[in-house]
Coordinates of C-alpha atoms (C1' of nucleotides) in Angstrom, one line a residue:
Chain A
M1 CA 17.5 12.4 7.4
G2 CA 14.5 10.3 7.0
I3 CA 13.6 7.6 9.3
L4 CA 14.6 9.4 12.7
G5 CA 14.2 12.9 11.3
G6 CA 11.9 14.7 13.5
G7 CA 12.8 17.9 11.9
A8 CA 10.6 20.4 10.7
G9 CA 7.4 18.5 11.0
G10 CA 3.8 19.6 10.6
V11 CA 4.4 23.3 11.8
N12 CA 5.6 24.3 8.5
A13 CA 2.2 23.2 6.9
A14 CA 0.2 26.0 8.3
P15 CA 1.7 28.8 6.0
A16 CA 0.9 26.7 3.0
V17 CA -2.8 26.2 3.9
R18 CA -3.1 29.9 4.5
A19 CA -1.6 30.8 0.9
R20 CA -4.0 28.4 -0.7
A21 CA -6.8 30.0 1.2
L22 CA -5.7 33.4 0.0
V23 CA -5.7 32.3 -3.6
S24 CA -9.2 31.1 -3.0
C25 CA -10.0 34.5 -1.6
A26 CA -8.8 36.2 -4.5
L27 CA -10.9 34.3 -6.8
F28 CA -14.1 34.0 -4.7
P29 CA -14.1 37.0 -2.6
A30 CA -17.4 36.6 -1.3
S31 CA -16.8 33.2 0.2
A32 CA -13.2 34.0 1.5
E33 CA -14.2 34.0 5.1
R34 CA -15.8 30.8 4.9
I35 CA -12.9 29.1 3.2
V36 CA -10.5 30.4 5.6
R37 CA -12.6 29.0 8.4
M38 CA -13.4 25.8 6.7
T39 CA -11.6 23.1 8.9
V40 CA -10.5 20.0 7.2
K41 CA -12.4 16.9 8.6
T42 CA -11.8 13.5 7.1
R43 CA -13.2 10.1 8.0
F44 CA -12.5 6.4 7.7
A45 CA -15.6 4.5 7.4
P46 CA -15.1 0.7 7.5
S47 CA -17.9 -1.7 7.6
P48 CA -17.1 -4.3 10.5
T49 CA -17.5 -7.5 8.4
G50 CA -13.9 -8.7 8.6
Y51 CA -10.3 -7.4 9.5
L52 CA -8.5 -4.2 8.6
H53 CA -7.6 -4.7 5.1
I54 CA -4.3 -3.5 3.8
G55 CA -6.1 -1.4 1.4
G56 CA -8.4 0.1 3.9
A57 CA -5.4 1.0 6.1
R58 CA -3.9 2.7 3.1
T59 CA -6.9 5.1 2.6
A60 CA -7.3 5.5 6.2
L61 CA -3.7 6.6 6.4
F62 CA -4.2 9.1 3.5
S63 CA -7.3 10.4 5.3
W64 CA -5.4 10.7 8.6
L65 CA -2.4 12.4 6.9
Y66 CA -4.5 14.9 5.2
A67 CA -6.5 15.7 8.4
R68 CA -3.0 16.2 10.2
K69 CA -1.4 18.2 7.6
H70 CA -4.2 20.7 7.9
G71 CA -4.6 20.8 11.5
G72 CA -8.1 19.1 10.9
S73 CA -9.6 16.1 12.5
F74 CA -10.1 12.6 11.6
V75 CA -13.1 10.7 12.3
L76 CA -13.7 6.8 12.7
R77 CA -17.1 5.8 11.8
V78 CA -18.3 2.3 11.8
E79 CA -20.8 1.4 9.0
D80 CA -22.5 -1.5 10.7
T81 CA -26.0 -1.0 9.2
D82 CA -25.7 -4.5 7.7
Q83 CA -26.6 -6.2 11.0
E84 CA -26.4 -9.6 9.5
R85 CA -22.6 -9.3 8.8
S86 CA -21.3 -7.0 11.2
T87 CA -19.8 -8.2 14.3
Q88 CA -18.1 -6.7 17.4
E89 CA -15.2 -9.1 17.0
S90 CA -14.7 -7.2 13.6
V91 CA -14.9 -3.8 15.2
N92 CA -12.2 -4.7 17.6
A93 CA -10.0 -6.2 14.9
I94 CA -10.2 -3.0 13.1
L95 CA -9.4 -0.9 16.1
E96 CA -6.5 -3.1 16.9
G97 CA -5.2 -2.6 13.3
M98 CA -5.6 1.2 13.6
T99 CA -3.9 1.2 16.9
W100 CA -0.9 -0.8 15.9
L101 CA -0.3 1.5 12.9
G102 CA -0.8 4.4 15.2
L103 CA -3.5 6.1 13.2
E104 CA -5.5 7.5 16.2
Y105 CA -8.8 9.1 15.5
D106 CA -10.0 12.3 16.9
E107 CA -13.7 11.7 16.9
G108 CA -15.5 8.5 17.2
P109 CA -15.9 5.7 16.7
F110 CA -19.5 6.5 15.8
Y111 CA -21.7 3.6 15.1
Q112 CA -24.5 3.9 12.5
T113 CA -26.7 1.6 14.2
R114 CA -27.0 4.2 17.0
R115 CA -28.1 6.7 14.6
F116 CA -31.2 5.2 13.1
D117 CA -33.5 7.7 14.7
R118 CA -31.6 10.3 12.7
Y119 CA -31.7 8.5 9.4
R120 CA -35.4 7.9 9.9
E121 CA -35.9 11.6 10.3
V122 CA -34.1 12.4 7.2
I123 CA -36.0 9.8 5.3
Q124 CA -39.3 11.2 6.5
R125 CA -38.3 14.9 5.6
L126 CA -37.3 13.6 2.0
L127 CA -40.6 11.8 1.8
D128 CA -42.6 14.8 3.0
E129 CA -40.9 17.1 0.6
G130 CA -41.5 14.7 -2.3
K131 CA -37.9 14.0 -2.8
A132 CA -38.5 10.5 -2.0
Y133 CA -41.4 8.1 -2.4
K134 CA -42.7 4.8 -1.2
C135 CA -42.3 1.9 -3.6
Y136 CA -44.4 -1.0 -3.1
C137 CA -42.9 -3.4 -5.8
S138 CA -42.1 -6.9 -4.4
K139 CA -38.7 -8.3 -4.5
E140 CA -40.1 -10.9 -6.9
R141 CA -41.1 -8.1 -9.4
L142 CA -37.7 -6.3 -9.1
D143 CA -35.9 -9.8 -9.6
A144 CA -38.0 -10.5 -12.7
L145 CA -37.3 -7.0 -13.9
R146 CA -33.6 -7.2 -13.4
E147 CA -33.5 -10.5 -15.2
E148 CA -35.4 -9.3 -18.1
Q149 CA -33.1 -6.1 -18.6
Q150 CA -30.1 -8.2 -18.5
K151 CA -31.6 -10.5 -21.1
R152 CA -32.0 -7.6 -23.2
K153 CA -28.5 -6.5 -22.5
E154 CA -29.6 -3.4 -20.7
K155 CA -28.3 -2.0 -17.6
P156 CA -30.5 -3.2 -14.8
R157 CA -32.2 -0.5 -13.0
Y158 CA -35.6 0.3 -11.4
D159 CA -38.4 1.3 -13.9
G160 CA -40.0 3.9 -11.7
K161 CA -43.4 2.0 -11.5
C162 CA -44.2 3.5 -8.2
R163 CA -42.7 7.1 -8.8
D164 CA -46.0 8.7 -9.4
L165 CA -48.2 6.5 -7.3
T166 CA -50.7 8.4 -5.2
E167 CA -52.5 5.6 -3.3
P168 CA -50.8 2.5 -2.0
P169 CA -52.1 -0.7 -3.5
S170 CA -53.5 -1.7 -0.2
P171 CA -53.6 0.1 3.1
D172 CA -50.9 -1.7 4.8
A173 CA -48.9 -2.8 1.9
P174 CA -45.1 -3.2 2.8
Y175 CA -43.0 -0.7 1.1
V176 CA -39.4 0.4 0.6
V177 CA -38.4 4.3 0.2
R178 CA -36.8 5.2 -2.9
F179 CA -35.0 8.5 -3.5
R180 CA -36.5 10.5 -6.5
N181 CA -33.4 10.9 -8.7
P182 CA -33.4 13.7 -11.2
L183 CA -34.5 12.4 -14.6
E184 CA -32.3 14.9 -16.8
G185 CA -29.1 16.6 -16.6
Q186 CA -25.8 15.5 -15.3
V187 CA -23.8 15.3 -12.0
V188 CA -20.2 16.5 -12.2
V189 CA -17.9 15.2 -9.6
D190 CA -14.7 17.2 -9.2
D191 CA -12.5 14.5 -7.8
R192 CA -9.3 15.5 -6.6
V193 CA -7.5 12.5 -8.0
H194 CA -9.5 11.6 -11.1
G195 CA -10.5 15.1 -12.1
R196 CA -13.8 16.1 -13.5
V197 CA -16.1 13.1 -13.8
A198 CA -19.5 13.4 -15.3
F199 CA -22.5 11.2 -15.0
S200 CA -25.8 11.5 -16.8
N201 CA -28.6 11.4 -14.5
T202 CA -30.4 9.1 -17.2
E203 CA -27.8 6.5 -16.1
L204 CA -29.0 6.5 -12.5
D205 CA -32.2 5.1 -11.2
D206 CA -34.1 5.7 -8.0
L207 CA -32.2 3.9 -5.3
I208 CA -33.8 2.4 -2.1
I209 CA -32.8 4.5 0.9
A210 CA -35.0 2.7 3.4
R211 CA -35.8 -1.1 3.6
T212 CA -39.1 -2.6 4.1
D213 CA -38.2 -2.8 7.8
G214 CA -37.5 0.7 7.7
S215 CA -33.8 0.5 8.1
P216 CA -31.8 2.9 6.1
T217 CA -29.3 1.7 3.3
Y218 CA -25.6 2.7 2.6
N219 CA -26.0 5.4 0.3
L220 CA -28.4 7.1 2.7
T221 CA -26.4 6.8 5.8
V222 CA -23.2 7.8 4.3
V223 CA -24.7 11.1 3.0
V224 CA -26.5 11.9 6.3
D225 CA -23.3 11.2 8.4
D226 CA -20.8 13.0 6.1
M227 CA -23.3 16.0 6.3
D228 CA -24.0 15.8 10.0
M229 CA -20.4 15.3 10.9
G230 CA -19.2 18.1 8.8
I231 CA -16.8 15.9 6.7
S232 CA -15.0 18.3 4.3
H233 CA -13.0 15.6 2.3
V234 CA -14.2 12.1 1.6
I235 CA -11.1 10.1 0.7
R236 CA -12.1 6.5 -0.1
G237 CA -11.4 3.6 -2.6
D238 CA -12.5 4.2 -6.2
D239 CA -14.9 1.5 -6.0
H240 CA -17.1 4.0 -4.8
L241 CA -16.6 6.4 -7.7
N242 CA -19.8 5.2 -9.2
N243 CA -21.9 5.8 -6.1
T244 CA -20.9 9.3 -5.8
P245 CA -23.4 10.9 -8.2
R246 CA -26.3 9.3 -6.3
Q247 CA -24.7 10.5 -3.1
V248 CA -24.4 14.1 -4.6
N249 CA -27.9 13.9 -5.7
I250 CA -29.2 13.2 -2.2
L251 CA -26.9 15.9 -0.7
H252 CA -28.5 18.3 -3.0
A253 CA -31.9 17.3 -2.2
L254 CA -31.0 17.9 1.4
G255 CA -30.0 21.3 0.5
V256 CA -26.1 20.9 1.3
E257 CA -23.1 21.3 -0.6
A258 CA -21.0 17.8 -1.5
P259 CA -17.7 17.5 0.3
V260 CA -14.6 17.3 -1.7
Y261 CA -13.9 13.8 -3.1
A262 CA -10.9 11.9 -3.7
H263 CA -11.3 8.4 -4.8
V264 CA -8.0 6.6 -4.3
P265 CA -7.2 3.6 -6.7
M266 CA -7.3 0.1 -5.1
I267 CA -4.4 -2.1 -4.2
L268 CA -3.8 -5.2 -6.1
G269 CA -1.9 -8.3 -5.2
E270 CA 1.6 -9.1 -6.2
D271 CA 0.1 -10.7 -9.4
G272 CA -1.8 -7.6 -10.3
K273 CA -5.0 -9.2 -9.6
R274 CA -7.6 -7.9 -7.0
L275 CA -6.4 -8.5 -3.5
S276 CA -7.9 -11.6 -2.0
K277 CA -7.2 -14.0 0.8
R278 CA -5.1 -16.2 -1.4
H279 CA -2.7 -13.5 -1.5
G280 CA -1.6 -14.0 2.0
A281 CA -1.2 -10.9 3.9
V282 CA -4.4 -8.9 3.4
S283 CA -5.1 -7.9 7.1
V284 CA -3.1 -5.4 8.7
M285 CA -2.3 -7.4 11.7
S286 CA -0.7 -10.2 9.5
Y287 CA 1.9 -7.7 8.7
R288 CA 2.7 -7.5 12.5
D289 CA 2.8 -11.3 12.6
E290 CA 5.1 -11.7 9.6
G291 CA 7.6 -9.3 11.4
Y292 CA 7.1 -5.7 9.9
L293 CA 7.5 -2.6 12.0
P294 CA 4.4 -0.4 11.8
E295 CA 6.5 2.4 10.9
A296 CA 7.7 0.5 7.8
V297 CA 4.3 -0.7 6.7
L298 CA 3.0 3.1 6.9
N299 CA 6.0 4.2 4.8
Y300 CA 5.3 1.3 2.3
L301 CA 1.6 2.2 2.1
V302 CA 2.1 6.0 1.7
R303 CA 4.5 5.3 -1.4
L304 CA 1.9 3.1 -3.1
G305 CA 0.1 5.5 -5.2
W306 CA 1.8 8.5 -3.9
S307 CA 5.2 10.0 -4.3
H308 CA 7.2 13.0 -3.7
G309 CA 10.2 13.3 -6.1
D310 CA 12.7 10.5 -5.7
Q311 CA 12.3 10.2 -2.0
E312 CA 11.6 6.7 -0.6
I313 CA 11.8 7.0 3.1
F314 CA 9.7 9.5 5.1
S315 CA 9.3 10.0 8.7
L316 CA 5.8 10.5 10.0
D317 CA 6.5 14.2 10.3
E318 CA 7.6 14.3 6.6
M319 CA 4.7 12.5 5.6
I320 CA 2.5 14.9 7.1
Q321 CA 4.3 17.9 5.8
L322 CA 4.6 16.4 2.3
F323 CA 1.5 14.6 1.7
D324 CA -1.0 16.0 -0.7
I325 CA -4.1 14.4 -2.3
D326 CA -3.3 16.1 -5.6
D327 CA -0.1 14.1 -5.9
L328 CA -2.0 10.7 -5.6
N329 CA -1.7 8.3 -8.6
A330 CA -5.1 7.4 -10.5
K331 CA -3.7 4.0 -11.2
A332 CA -4.1 1.0 -9.1
S333 CA -0.8 -0.3 -7.7
A334 CA 0.3 -3.8 -7.0
L335 CA 1.9 -4.8 -3.6
N336 CA 5.5 -5.7 -3.7
V337 CA 6.8 -7.6 -0.8
S338 CA 10.5 -7.4 -1.6
K339 CA 10.2 -3.7 -1.6
L340 CA 8.6 -3.8 1.9
N341 CA 11.3 -6.0 3.1
W342 CA 13.8 -3.6 2.0
L343 CA 12.0 -0.8 3.8
N344 CA 11.5 -2.8 6.9
Q345 CA 15.3 -3.4 7.1
Q346 CA 15.9 0.2 6.5
Y347 CA 13.7 1.0 9.5
M348 CA 15.2 -1.8 11.5
K349 CA 18.7 -0.4 10.9
A350 CA 17.8 3.3 11.4
M351 CA 15.5 3.3 14.2
D352 CA 16.5 3.2 17.9
P353 CA 17.5 -0.3 18.8
A354 CA 15.4 0.0 22.0
H355 CA 12.2 0.4 20.0
V356 CA 13.1 -2.4 17.5
A357 CA 13.8 -4.6 20.6
R358 CA 10.4 -4.1 22.0
H359 CA 8.8 -5.4 18.8
L360 CA 11.4 -8.1 18.6
S361 CA 10.6 -9.2 22.1
W362 CA 7.0 -10.0 21.1
H363 CA 8.3 -12.3 18.3
M364 CA 10.7 -14.0 20.5
G365 CA 7.7 -14.6 22.8
Q366 CA 5.9 -16.1 19.8
L367 CA 8.9 -18.5 19.3
G368 CA 8.6 -19.6 23.1
V369 CA 11.7 -17.6 24.1
D370 CA 12.1 -15.6 27.4
P371 CA 14.4 -12.9 26.2
A372 CA 15.6 -12.3 29.9
Q373 CA 17.3 -15.7 29.7
G374 CA 20.0 -14.5 27.4
P375 CA 21.7 -11.4 25.8
A376 CA 19.9 -7.9 25.9
L377 CA 17.6 -7.8 22.9
E378 CA 18.9 -4.3 22.1
D379 CA 22.3 -5.8 21.5
I380 CA 20.8 -8.6 19.4
V381 CA 19.0 -5.9 17.2
V382 CA 22.2 -4.2 16.5
A383 CA 24.1 -7.4 15.7
Q384 CA 21.3 -8.8 13.5
R385 CA 19.6 -6.1 11.8
E386 CA 22.0 -6.0 8.9
R387 CA 21.1 -9.5 8.0
S388 CA 17.3 -9.6 8.6
H389 CA 14.5 -8.3 6.6
T390 CA 11.9 -9.0 9.3
L391 CA 11.6 -9.3 13.0
V392 CA 10.5 -12.9 12.4
E393 CA 13.7 -13.5 10.5
M394 CA 15.8 -11.7 13.1
A395 CA 14.1 -13.6 16.0
R396 CA 14.6 -17.1 14.2
N397 CA 18.3 -16.1 13.6
S398 CA 18.8 -15.2 17.0
L399 CA 17.3 -18.1 18.7
F400 CA 20.6 -19.8 19.4
F401 CA 21.6 -17.0 21.6
Y402 CA 18.8 -18.1 24.0
R403 CA 18.9 -21.7 23.6
M404 CA 21.0 -24.8 22.4
P405 CA 20.4 -25.5 18.9
E406 CA 18.5 -28.7 18.6
S407 CA 20.5 -29.9 15.7
Y408 CA 23.4 -28.8 13.4
D409 CA 22.6 -27.7 10.0
D410 CA 23.6 -30.6 7.9
K411 CA 25.8 -29.1 5.3
A412 CA 27.4 -26.9 7.6
A413 CA 28.2 -29.8 10.1
R414 CA 29.7 -31.8 7.4
K415 CA 32.0 -29.2 6.1
N416 CA 33.0 -27.5 9.4
L417 CA 32.6 -30.1 12.3
K418 CA 34.9 -33.0 11.3
A419 CA 38.2 -34.5 12.3
D420 CA 40.2 -31.9 10.2
T421 CA 38.6 -29.1 12.2
R422 CA 38.9 -30.6 15.6
P423 CA 42.4 -29.3 16.3
A424 CA 41.2 -25.6 15.7
L425 CA 38.2 -26.2 17.9
E426 CA 40.3 -27.5 20.5
A427 CA 42.6 -24.7 20.3
L428 CA 39.8 -22.3 20.4
R429 CA 38.3 -23.9 23.5
A430 CA 41.8 -23.4 25.4
A431 CA 42.3 -19.9 24.1
L432 CA 38.8 -18.9 25.0
A433 CA 38.7 -20.5 28.5
A434 CA 41.9 -18.7 29.3
A435 CA 40.6 -15.3 27.7
P436 CA 41.1 -12.7 30.3
E437 CA 38.5 -10.4 29.1
W438 CA 35.1 -11.4 27.5
Q439 CA 35.0 -8.6 25.1
R440 CA 34.7 -8.1 21.5
E441 CA 38.1 -6.8 20.5
R442 CA 39.8 -9.0 22.9
L443 CA 37.9 -12.1 21.5
H444 CA 38.8 -10.9 18.1
E445 CA 42.4 -11.1 18.9
T446 CA 41.9 -14.5 20.7
V447 CA 40.5 -16.0 17.6
T448 CA 42.9 -14.5 15.1
G449 CA 45.7 -15.7 17.3
V450 CA 44.4 -19.2 17.2
A451 CA 44.3 -19.0 13.5
E452 CA 47.9 -17.7 13.2
S453 CA 49.1 -20.2 15.6
L454 CA 47.6 -23.1 13.5
D455 CA 48.8 -21.3 10.3
L456 CA 45.2 -21.2 9.2
K457 CA 43.2 -18.4 7.5
L458 CA 40.8 -16.8 9.8
G459 CA 37.8 -18.5 8.0
K460 CA 39.2 -21.8 8.7
V461 CA 38.8 -21.4 12.5
A462 CA 36.0 -19.1 12.5
Q463 CA 33.6 -21.1 10.5
P464 CA 33.8 -24.1 12.5
L465 CA 33.5 -22.0 15.5
R466 CA 30.4 -20.4 14.0
V467 CA 28.8 -23.7 13.3
A468 CA 29.6 -24.9 16.9
L469 CA 28.1 -21.7 18.5
S470 CA 25.1 -21.2 16.4
G471 CA 24.3 -24.6 14.9
G472 CA 24.4 -23.1 11.4
P473 CA 26.5 -21.4 8.7
V474 CA 25.3 -17.9 9.4
S475 CA 25.8 -15.4 12.4
P476 CA 27.0 -12.1 13.2
P477 CA 30.8 -11.6 13.2
I478 CA 32.4 -14.3 15.2
D479 CA 33.8 -12.0 17.9
E480 CA 30.4 -10.3 18.2
T481 CA 28.7 -13.7 18.6
L482 CA 31.1 -15.0 21.1
E483 CA 30.7 -11.8 23.1
L484 CA 26.8 -11.8 23.0
L485 CA 26.8 -15.6 23.7
G486 CA 28.9 -15.3 26.8
R487 CA 31.9 -17.5 28.0
D488 CA 29.9 -20.3 29.7
R489 CA 27.5 -20.9 26.8
S490 CA 30.2 -20.6 24.3
L491 CA 32.6 -23.0 25.9
A492 CA 29.6 -25.4 26.4
R493 CA 28.9 -25.3 22.8
I494 CA 32.5 -26.1 21.6
D495 CA 32.4 -28.9 24.1
A496 CA 29.2 -30.1 22.4
A497 CA 30.7 -29.8 19.0
L498 CA 33.8 -31.5 19.9
Q499 CA 31.6 -34.5 21.3
F500 CA 29.7 -34.4 18.0
I501 CA 32.8 -34.8 16.0
D502 CA 33.8 -37.8 18.1
Q503 CA 30.4 -39.3 17.6
Q504 CA 30.5 -38.8 13.9
G505 CA 34.0 -40.4 13.8
Q506 CA 32.8 -43.5 15.7
A507 CA 29.6 -43.8 13.6
A508 CA 31.8 -43.6 10.4
G509 CA 34.6 -46.0 11.8
Chain B
rG1 C1' -24.5 -5.6 -22.0
rC2 C1' -24.6 -0.5 -20.0
rU3 C1' -21.9 3.4 -17.3
rC4 C1' -17.5 5.0 -15.0
rC5 C1' -12.2 4.6 -14.2
rC6 C1' -7.1 3.3 -15.6
rA7 C1' -2.7 2.6 -18.8
rU8 C1' 6.0 4.9 -18.3
rC9 C1' 11.3 -0.7 -16.8
rG10 C1' 9.0 -7.3 -13.6
rU11 C1' 7.1 -4.1 -9.3
rC12 C1' 6.5 1.1 -6.9
rU13 C1' 7.3 5.6 -9.4
rA14 C1' 9.6 10.8 -11.7
rG15 C1' 7.9 13.2 -15.7
rC16 C1' 2.8 18.3 -15.4
rG17 C1' 4.9 20.3 -24.6
rG18 C1' 11.1 21.2 -25.9
rU19 C1' 16.2 20.4 -20.5
rC20 C1' 14.0 12.5 -22.0
rC21 C1' 19.0 8.6 -27.0
rA22 C1' 13.0 8.9 -20.4
rG23 C1' 15.3 9.8 -14.1
rG24 C1' 15.0 7.2 -8.9
rA25 C1' 13.8 2.9 -5.8
rC26 C1' 12.9 -2.4 -5.0
rG27 C1' 14.2 -6.9 -7.1
rC28 C1' 17.5 -9.3 -10.9
rC29 C1' 23.0 -9.6 -12.9
rG30 C1' 28.3 -8.4 -12.5
rC31 C1' 32.5 -6.4 -9.6
rC32 C1' 34.8 -4.5 -5.0
rC33 C1' 34.7 -5.0 0.4
rU34 C1' 34.7 -9.8 3.7
rC35 C1' 35.7 -14.9 9.2
rU36 C1' 29.8 -16.8 7.3
rC37 C1' 25.4 -14.5 5.8
rA38 C1' 24.6 -9.7 5.2
rC39 C1' 25.4 -4.5 5.1
rG40 C1' 27.8 -1.1 2.1
rG41 C1' 30.3 0.9 -2.6
rC42 C1' 30.6 0.7 -7.9
rG43 C1' 28.7 -0.8 -12.6
rG44 C1' 24.8 -3.4 -15.8
rA45 C1' 20.2 -5.3 -18.2
rA46 C1' 15.2 -3.5 -18.0
rA47 C1' 9.6 0.9 -19.9
rC48 C1' 6.6 5.5 -22.5
rC49 C1' 0.0 -0.4 -24.9
rG50 C1' -1.3 0.5 -30.4
rG51 C1' -3.1 3.8 -34.4
rG52 C1' -4.5 8.4 -35.7
rG53 C1' -4.7 13.6 -35.0
rU54 C1' -3.2 18.9 -32.7
rU55 C1' 1.7 21.3 -32.6
rC56 C1' 7.7 23.9 -35.3
rA57 C1' 7.9 20.1 -31.2
rA58 C1' 4.0 14.7 -27.7
rG59 C1' 5.7 9.9 -22.6
rU60 C1' 3.3 14.7 -21.8
rC61 C1' -2.9 17.5 -25.2
rC62 C1' -7.3 15.2 -28.2
rC63 C1' -9.8 11.0 -30.5
rC64 C1' -10.3 5.8 -31.7
rG65 C1' -8.9 0.9 -30.6
rU66 C1' -6.9 -2.7 -27.2
rG67 C1' -6.0 -4.4 -22.5
rG68 C1' -7.1 -4.2 -17.3
rG69 C1' -10.5 -2.6 -13.3
rA70 C1' -14.9 -1.0 -10.9
rG71 C1' -20.2 -0.2 -10.5
rC72 C1' -25.1 -1.5 -12.2
rG73 C1' -28.5 -5.3 -4.4
rC74 C1' -34.2 -4.1 0.3
rC75 C1' -24.3 -5.3 0.7
rA76 C1' -21.3 -1.6 2.4

RNA sequence: GCUCCCAUCGUCUAGCGGUCCAGGACGCCGCCCUCUCACGGCGGAAACCGGGGUUCAAGUCCCCGUGGGAGCGCCA
């Protein structure tokens, strides 16, 4: 079960959806048809000002899973209205991260900068309908206002000076457009992870929806896009929870229903503090660089804030089938590298070695090794996966299969490559040179044979041999190591070790 | 400062009023296995933030406190 299990997959999800829809029908017969037809559409809407953040990747994963589970679609939208900070490199980096994780989108990427005409149209409509107004207040006045309010220990907000203005102060005075937020009542958000959250309209002010240059702001573009794109479920970080009532008000002013919201908690660093660069791996691609399999990262992320009983390992199909927003935790969760390491190893052990080998190949390349010049990587994977947590670790520990170790591990050499062990190495060299068949079981017999003939325990001959072959105290079982390394390389390394022992002897004498 | 959110082992979590002297996982400790390191197996230490209620019964519901976090931009 688990990792490799294709199994039942998403097919089983369909009846569940239907069952839920039927319940809704019973409660709201009038809207039954609409509910049944409503297709799930989720979105991931990063702003391209950096890399794909691990927290962003998790909300993207949740959105993606939810869409997949319900046979809906997943939209990628690039929120690049801040033209100062948005870059194409960043867009590429985000796309690269999504691709590496395998979170393919069904629609998009849509760029907000290409939809300015549409936003202008909506802003104009709001203006025409009196649901928005022009504000001529200068930045200076606004700054002063804010400062004063803070001094008075009040929540800084716009005072509505231009709200009821009928004439502009001067014919071509510059202005921003503000949304006319309701003065009374409250906005209730039925959040799928936080439950019912009520905000009083008196806490909200008239936010700017168009800047002096006419460009739209975030709260406006989000609302227009979610509306136009038919987003049914907005799954995003809970740092947006406070923006939600404003967005709901704009949506209502536009005459549409708000989508379902699910504000997922943010991810914390290992120290429980807000994730930042100093925590190391914050970008998704750094997880590739550090040797994690995308499947393991996905599994790790899905378990952060979500669970299904005691199950720890989920195949993609299982995730799709079992994931539900209602099972999301409301508490922020801290990253835990040791658990990721464990999971990654579980995946390396359970997945098809050929698949793991493809990833390992990239890491070998990073270390300057051409895997074609040595044992098949698939075999290396099988030999090393039990003693590696990451692909980087696996690659480093496997370097000796592809090139002569530059030096011996100090401690290991002192203990195992010395005059005392020379006879064992010599005997091994002779026996291995004469071995009729270079094959694991035979090699095992050869090594144990040498040990017996010298009346030594296996460890007494295996360990010096290990150091001779690998340069250090750790390697796969000695027979396996020999088999993978091959006869020529093995003999050459024993010779080198014998020579090393002699040199040490001379130096000492 | 104001508003909103959050609170079970170190960490990720189970728990959806009685089955909890709180279960699982990672990590940690011990033992077993063993040619090294591991893997694996077995065992162990380790938590309901505090205080009030509600109830026959509270980790589970309510309130307050405390502690964390987020938002309050012509950023997104």
